[in-house]
Tab-separated table of C-alpha atoms in Angstrom:
chain	number	residue	atom	x	y	z
A	130	UNK	CA	-17.514	-11.752	55.826
A	131	UNK	CA	-14.902	-13.856	53.727
A	132	UNK	CA	-18.065	-14.996	51.697
A	133	UNK	CA	-19.604	-11.638	51.003
A	134	UNK	CA	-15.895	-10.362	49.933
A	135	UNK	CA	-15.769	-13.144	47.312
A	136	UNK	CA	-19.435	-12.318	45.920
A	137	UNK	CA	-18.489	-8.571	45.829
A	138	UNK	CA	-15.275	-9.554	44.037
A	139	UNK	CA	-17.530	-11.657	41.518
A	140	UNK	CA	-19.817	-8.809	40.839
A	141	UNK	CA	-16.843	-6.514	40.002
A	142	UNK	CA	-15.415	-8.939	37.676
A	143	UNK	CA	-18.670	-9.581	36.208
A	144	UNK	CA	-18.987	-5.691	35.585
A	145	UNK	CA	-15.514	-5.325	34.522
A	146	UNK	CA	-16.249	-8.010	31.953
A	147	UNK	CA	-19.738	-6.857	30.680
A	148	UNK	CA	-19.231	-2.959	30.516
A	149	UNK	CA	-19.489	-0.967	27.508
A	150	UNK	CA	-16.277	0.032	25.567
A	151	UNK	CA	-14.759	3.380	26.787
A	152	UNK	CA	-13.961	6.100	24.313
A	153	UNK	CA	-10.490	5.022	24.848
A	154	UNK	CA	-11.172	1.341	23.747
A	155	UNK	CA	-13.034	2.652	20.818
A	156	UNK	CA	-10.005	4.824	19.580
A	157	UNK	CA	-7.796	1.689	20.107
A	158	UNK	CA	-9.888	-0.173	17.885
A	159	UNK	CA	-10.073	2.732	15.304
A	160	UNK	CA	-6.518	3.000	15.606
A	161	UNK	CA	-5.627	-0.745	14.708
A	162	UNK	CA	-8.142	-0.592	11.605
A	163	UNK	CA	-6.563	2.640	10.807
A	164	UNK	CA	-2.888	1.573	10.863
A	165	UNK	CA	-4.093	-1.851	8.969
A	166	UNK	CA	-5.753	0.171	6.295
A	167	UNK	CA	-2.896	2.440	5.852
A	168	UNK	CA	-0.407	-0.069	5.702
A	169	UNK	CA	-2.812	-1.987	2.922
A	170	UNK	CA	-3.627	1.103	0.990
A	171	UNK	CA	0.306	1.935	0.741
A	172	UNK	CA	1.240	-1.554	-0.112
A	173	UNK	CA	3.624	-1.753	-3.097
A	174	UNK	CA	4.838	1.801	-2.614
A	175	UNK	CA	7.888	3.294	-1.134
A	176	UNK	CA	7.891	4.695	2.564
A	177	UNK	CA	10.037	7.129	3.414
A	178	UNK	CA	9.267	6.778	7.022
A	179	UNK	CA	9.978	3.068	6.998
A	180	UNK	CA	6.729	2.018	7.544
A	181	UNK	CA	5.468	-1.615	7.424
A	182	UNK	CA	3.759	-2.694	4.292
A	183	UNK	CA	2.331	-5.828	2.709
A	184	UNK	CA	5.750	-5.914	0.886
A	185	UNK	CA	7.438	-6.426	3.840
A	186	UNK	CA	5.893	-9.413	4.626
A	187	UNK	CA	6.851	-10.905	1.248
A	188	UNK	CA	10.639	-11.993	1.927
A	189	UNK	CA	13.034	-12.612	-0.676
A	190	UNK	CA	12.671	-16.550	-0.050
A	191	UNK	CA	9.033	-16.030	-0.508
A	192	UNK	CA	9.145	-14.028	-3.784
A	193	UNK	CA	11.764	-16.823	-5.017
A	194	UNK	CA	9.289	-19.366	-4.114
A	195	UNK	CA	6.348	-17.208	-5.859
A	196	UNK	CA	8.362	-17.224	-9.079
A	197	UNK	CA	8.437	-21.256	-8.806
A	198	UNK	CA	4.923	-21.211	-8.423
A	199	UNK	CA	4.291	-19.071	-11.468
A	200	UNK	CA	6.297	-21.556	-13.412
A	201	UNK	CA	4.009	-24.205	-12.127
A	202	UNK	CA	1.017	-21.869	-13.065
A	203	UNK	CA	2.049	-22.219	-16.665
A	204	UNK	CA	2.262	-26.065	-16.286
A	205	UNK	CA	-1.303	-25.718	-14.711
A	206	UNK	CA	-2.425	-23.532	-17.459
A	207	UNK	CA	-1.115	-26.087	-19.959
A	208	UNK	CA	-2.771	-28.775	-18.218
A	209	UNK	CA	-6.006	-26.906	-18.507
A	210	UNK	CA	-6.174	-27.590	-22.383
A	211	UNK	CA	-6.521	-30.819	-24.287
A	212	UNK	CA	-6.495	-30.682	-27.875
A	213	UNK	CA	-6.245	-33.846	-30.054
A	214	UNK	CA	-7.641	-37.055	-31.443
A	215	UNK	CA	-10.451	-38.528	-29.776
A	216	UNK	CA	-12.026	-42.215	-30.333
A	217	UNK	CA	-14.389	-44.188	-28.531
A	218	UNK	CA	-17.752	-46.661	-28.503
A	219	UNK	CA	-21.249	-45.892	-27.956
A	220	UNK	CA	-24.440	-48.087	-27.289
A	221	UNK	CA	-27.887	-46.922	-28.325
A	222	UNK	CA	-31.581	-47.977	-27.889
A	223	UNK	CA	-34.105	-46.454	-29.737
A	224	UNK	CA	-37.154	-45.223	-27.547
A	225	UNK	CA	-40.238	-46.439	-29.914
A	226	UNK	CA	-39.294	-50.065	-30.483
A	227	UNK	CA	-36.327	-50.517	-28.030
A	228	UNK	CA	-33.953	-51.642	-31.009
A	229	UNK	CA	-30.264	-51.486	-30.018
A	230	UNK	CA	-27.196	-50.828	-31.459
A	231	UNK	CA	-23.586	-50.058	-31.115
A	232	UNK	CA	-20.576	-48.262	-33.005
A	233	UNK	CA	-17.654	-46.668	-32.525
A	234	UNK	CA	-16.297	-43.117	-32.856
A	235	UNK	CA	-13.512	-41.057	-33.881
A	236	UNK	CA	-12.639	-37.364	-34.675
A	237	UNK	CA	-11.158	-34.251	-33.123
A	238	UNK	CA	-11.857	-32.789	-29.423
A	239	UNK	CA	-11.076	-29.491	-27.564
A	240	UNK	CA	-11.389	-29.649	-23.759
A	241	UNK	CA	-10.743	-26.407	-21.671
A	242	UNK	CA	-10.765	-27.320	-17.631
A	243	UNK	CA	-11.347	-24.751	-14.865
A	244	UNK	CA	-7.831	-25.175	-13.237
A	245	UNK	CA	-6.728	-22.157	-11.366
A	246	UNK	CA	-3.208	-20.697	-12.327
A	247	UNK	CA	-1.054	-19.199	-9.596
A	248	UNK	CA	-1.527	-15.731	-9.482
A	249	UNK	CA	1.025	-12.891	-10.289
A	250	UNK	CA	2.915	-10.970	-7.393
A	251	UNK	CA	0.423	-8.234	-7.750
A	252	UNK	CA	-2.264	-10.741	-7.024
A	253	UNK	CA	-0.715	-12.406	-4.233
A	254	UNK	CA	-0.418	-8.738	-2.479
A	255	UNK	CA	-4.224	-8.283	-3.317
A	256	UNK	CA	-5.069	-11.371	-1.534
A	257	UNK	CA	-3.104	-10.674	1.398
A	258	UNK	CA	-4.702	-7.152	1.684
A	259	UNK	CA	-8.122	-8.402	1.442
A	260	UNK	CA	-7.356	-11.313	4.384
A	261	UNK	CA	-5.969	-8.317	6.311
A	262	UNK	CA	-8.855	-6.178	5.998
A	263	UNK	CA	-11.121	-9.197	6.914
A	264	UNK	CA	-9.030	-9.975	9.872
A	265	UNK	CA	-9.215	-6.567	11.262
A	266	UNK	CA	-12.962	-6.457	11.154
A	267	UNK	CA	-12.825	-9.674	12.956
A	268	UNK	CA	-10.799	-8.003	15.592
A	269	UNK	CA	-13.075	-5.182	16.028
A	270	UNK	CA	-16.009	-7.303	16.295
A	271	UNK	CA	-14.015	-9.750	18.903
A	272	UNK	CA	-14.213	-7.125	21.922
A	273	UNK	CA	-12.014	-4.718	23.835
A	274	UNK	CA	-8.977	-5.263	25.994
A	275	UNK	CA	-8.532	-3.848	29.767
A	276	UNK	CA	-6.567	-1.001	28.587
A	277	UNK	CA	-5.777	0.799	25.354
A	278	UNK	CA	-2.132	-0.671	24.179
A	279	UNK	CA	0.577	1.446	22.965
A	280	UNK	CA	1.394	2.391	19.167
A	281	UNK	CA	4.307	-0.045	19.564
A	282	UNK	CA	2.173	-2.846	20.675
A	283	UNK	CA	-0.314	-2.116	17.904
A	284	UNK	CA	2.038	-2.066	15.104
A	285	UNK	CA	3.757	-5.367	16.675
A	286	UNK	CA	0.386	-7.254	17.091
A	287	UNK	CA	-0.462	-6.116	13.394
A	288	UNK	CA	2.751	-7.363	11.949
A	289	UNK	CA	2.439	-10.573	13.626
A	290	UNK	CA	-1.356	-10.560	11.974
A	291	UNK	CA	-0.073	-9.991	8.752
A	292	UNK	CA	2.792	-12.690	8.750
A	293	UNK	CA	0.263	-15.226	9.510
A	294	UNK	CA	-2.005	-14.191	6.800
A	295	UNK	CA	1.092	-14.077	4.280
A	296	UNK	CA	1.808	-17.669	5.370
A	297	UNK	CA	-1.869	-18.574	4.790
A	298	UNK	CA	-1.964	-17.262	1.508
A	299	UNK	CA	1.319	-18.646	0.217
A	300	UNK	CA	0.286	-22.179	1.337
A	301	UNK	CA	-3.102	-22.145	-0.178
A	302	UNK	CA	-1.369	-20.983	-3.522
A	303	UNK	CA	1.263	-23.823	-3.358
A	304	UNK	CA	-1.307	-26.697	-2.272
A	305	UNK	CA	-2.910	-27.220	-5.426
A	306	UNK	CA	-2.263	-30.562	-6.842
A	307	UNK	CA	-3.610	-32.195	-10.246
A	308	UNK	CA	-7.052	-33.880	-9.710
A	309	UNK	CA	-8.423	-37.081	-11.223
A	310	UNK	CA	-11.319	-35.181	-12.509
A	311	UNK	CA	-10.819	-31.362	-12.879
A	312	UNK	CA	-13.685	-29.167	-12.856
A	313	UNK	CA	-14.889	-28.850	-16.507
A	314	UNK	CA	-14.897	-25.393	-18.363
A	315	UNK	CA	-16.028	-26.124	-22.060
A	316	UNK	CA	-15.437	-28.569	-24.851
A	317	UNK	CA	-16.110	-28.883	-28.573
A	318	UNK	CA	-16.135	-31.816	-30.595
A	319	UNK	CA	-16.198	-33.198	-34.008
A	320	UNK	CA	-16.959	-36.952	-34.373
A	321	UNK	CA	-17.528	-39.535	-37.365
A	322	UNK	CA	-19.152	-42.694	-36.005
A	323	UNK	CA	-20.243	-46.147	-37.677
A	324	UNK	CA	-23.256	-48.162	-36.475
A	325	UNK	CA	-22.770	-51.912	-36.724
A	326	UNK	CA	-26.467	-53.133	-36.768
A	327	UNK	CA	-27.801	-50.306	-38.827
A	328	UNK	CA	-24.667	-50.025	-41.050
A	329	UNK	CA	-25.043	-46.543	-40.760
A	330	UNK	CA	-22.526	-43.346	-40.883
A	331	UNK	CA	-22.873	-40.561	-38.350
A	332	UNK	CA	-21.039	-36.979	-38.354
A	333	UNK	CA	-21.560	-35.366	-34.951
A	334	UNK	CA	-20.662	-31.713	-33.707
A	335	UNK	CA	-21.266	-31.402	-30.119
A	336	UNK	CA	-20.480	-28.264	-27.635
A	337	UNK	CA	-20.939	-28.328	-24.052
A	338	UNK	CA	-20.393	-25.994	-20.872
A	339	UNK	CA	-19.359	-27.026	-17.398
A	340	UNK	CA	-21.641	-26.884	-14.768
A	341	UNK	CA	-20.159	-28.212	-11.307
A	342	UNK	CA	-18.541	-31.274	-12.028
A	343	UNK	CA	-20.255	-32.240	-15.021
A	344	UNK	CA	-20.842	-30.754	-18.348
A	345	UNK	CA	-24.125	-30.136	-20.283
A	346	UNK	CA	-23.841	-29.800	-23.784
A	347	UNK	CA	-25.806	-29.910	-27.090
A	348	UNK	CA	-25.212	-32.303	-29.992
A	349	UNK	CA	-26.659	-32.775	-33.507
A	350	UNK	CA	-26.037	-35.587	-35.801
A	351	UNK	CA	-26.031	-35.965	-39.649
A	352	UNK	CA	-27.413	-39.678	-39.940
A	353	UNK	CA	-26.380	-41.622	-43.307
A	354	UNK	CA	-27.924	-44.685	-44.230
A	355	UNK	CA	-30.293	-45.142	-47.150
A	356	UNK	CA	-31.338	-41.495	-46.537
A	357	UNK	CA	-29.682	-38.540	-44.848
A	358	UNK	CA	-31.395	-37.324	-42.012
A	359	UNK	CA	-30.580	-34.795	-39.046
A	360	UNK	CA	-31.221	-35.463	-35.120
A	361	UNK	CA	-30.377	-32.893	-32.304
A	362	UNK	CA	-30.246	-33.357	-28.452
A	363	UNK	CA	-28.821	-32.972	-25.121
A	364	UNK	CA	-25.685	-34.482	-23.722
A	365	UNK	CA	-24.278	-35.011	-20.256
A	366	UNK	CA	-20.710	-35.696	-19.545
A	367	UNK	CA	-18.184	-36.440	-16.617
A	368	UNK	CA	-14.668	-36.158	-17.811
A	369	UNK	CA	-11.707	-37.863	-15.913
A	370	UNK	CA	-8.279	-36.295	-16.276
A	371	UNK	CA	-5.531	-38.856	-16.238
A	372	UNK	CA	-2.005	-38.342	-15.187
A	373	UNK	CA	-0.131	-35.633	-13.761
A	374	UNK	CA	1.956	-34.603	-16.882
A	375	UNK	CA	1.770	-31.499	-18.986
A	376	UNK	CA	-0.600	-33.360	-21.598
A	377	UNK	CA	-3.849	-34.478	-20.431
A	378	UNK	CA	-5.449	-37.722	-21.131
A	379	UNK	CA	-9.339	-37.132	-20.833
A	380	UNK	CA	-11.836	-39.992	-20.559
A	381	UNK	CA	-14.982	-38.575	-21.178
A	382	UNK	CA	-18.143	-40.607	-19.906
A	383	UNK	CA	-21.262	-39.174	-21.673
A	384	UNK	CA	-25.142	-39.996	-21.911
A	385	UNK	CA	-27.120	-38.433	-24.781
A	386	UNK	CA	-30.561	-38.311	-26.534
A	387	UNK	CA	-31.055	-37.741	-30.093
A	388	UNK	CA	-34.392	-36.720	-31.363
A	389	UNK	CA	-35.132	-36.718	-35.299
A	390	UNK	CA	-35.715	-33.578	-36.925
A	391	UNK	CA	-36.197	-34.872	-40.310
A	392	UNK	CA	-37.098	-38.319	-41.840
A	393	UNK	CA	-39.055	-39.211	-38.326
A	394	UNK	CA	-40.273	-42.265	-40.089
A	395	UNK	CA	-36.788	-43.475	-40.887
A	396	UNK	CA	-34.834	-42.391	-38.094
A	397	UNK	CA	-36.004	-42.772	-34.442
A	398	UNK	CA	-35.502	-41.082	-31.447
A	399	UNK	CA	-32.814	-42.853	-29.332
A	400	UNK	CA	-30.658	-42.633	-26.070
A	401	UNK	CA	-27.027	-43.413	-25.983
A	402	UNK	CA	-24.288	-44.283	-23.465
A	403	UNK	CA	-20.581	-44.123	-24.285
A	404	UNK	CA	-16.873	-43.202	-23.467
A	405	UNK	CA	-14.272	-40.991	-25.426
A	406	UNK	CA	-10.695	-41.389	-25.060
A	407	UNK	CA	-9.009	-38.062	-25.685
A	408	UNK	CA	-5.369	-37.369	-26.277
A	409	UNK	CA	-3.480	-33.916	-26.154
A	410	UNK	CA	-0.919	-33.470	-28.858
A	411	UNK	CA	-0.877	-29.645	-28.347
């Protein structure tokens, strides 16, 4: 008899766990989402009835910390730009007869790095709203309780969820640290170079765009020796951003190819490896 009662209790428990949501359960889920959506839709506006909203989740201490983060955001924006002189060295080998040469370069460079800036208070509010809506959808998919909670329980639970979301967002905003290799945005360079063995001068403009951790660019060079010729080609770069100060020191490691456009009997196609050092004087 005891075994039969235990089996019956187990079956009843299984049925209770697997039964379909009742209309009351569906109303509770809809009510929870409606309360969250209402608070989020009216976030940032005055509530005569004292309803809780996203602004209630941002305390005075949070807003003061955000203002500090905004000042740090200016520092990050300033770090994302480096404008100043560049100097470096390059080694190259021709593709036809494998003759190698080396030289020094100097010029002016402008680098723009994709460093996120801390958003404004409105943007923080928007982040919290989006996260809260996603959390509400997750709760709706998670299942239903054994009973429909009261309105007070819904509001208390939603408050707790929103405060948790706020803490996550604020923590993410303040976690950004300077990186040794910031993600490249784009760069523009104008260089002059002198090649030792060929005793030739070069003038080279280069533009590049960041793709993931590297930059891909196009370069052209005016080669000045006995005759003046032109070459163009691609350039790949990897940029190191040294230091944690406002002014960024850039070490630019690059590989490129030059294909002669004019004077192909005088100017051979070549591949190059080199490094540049960029100083920020802005």
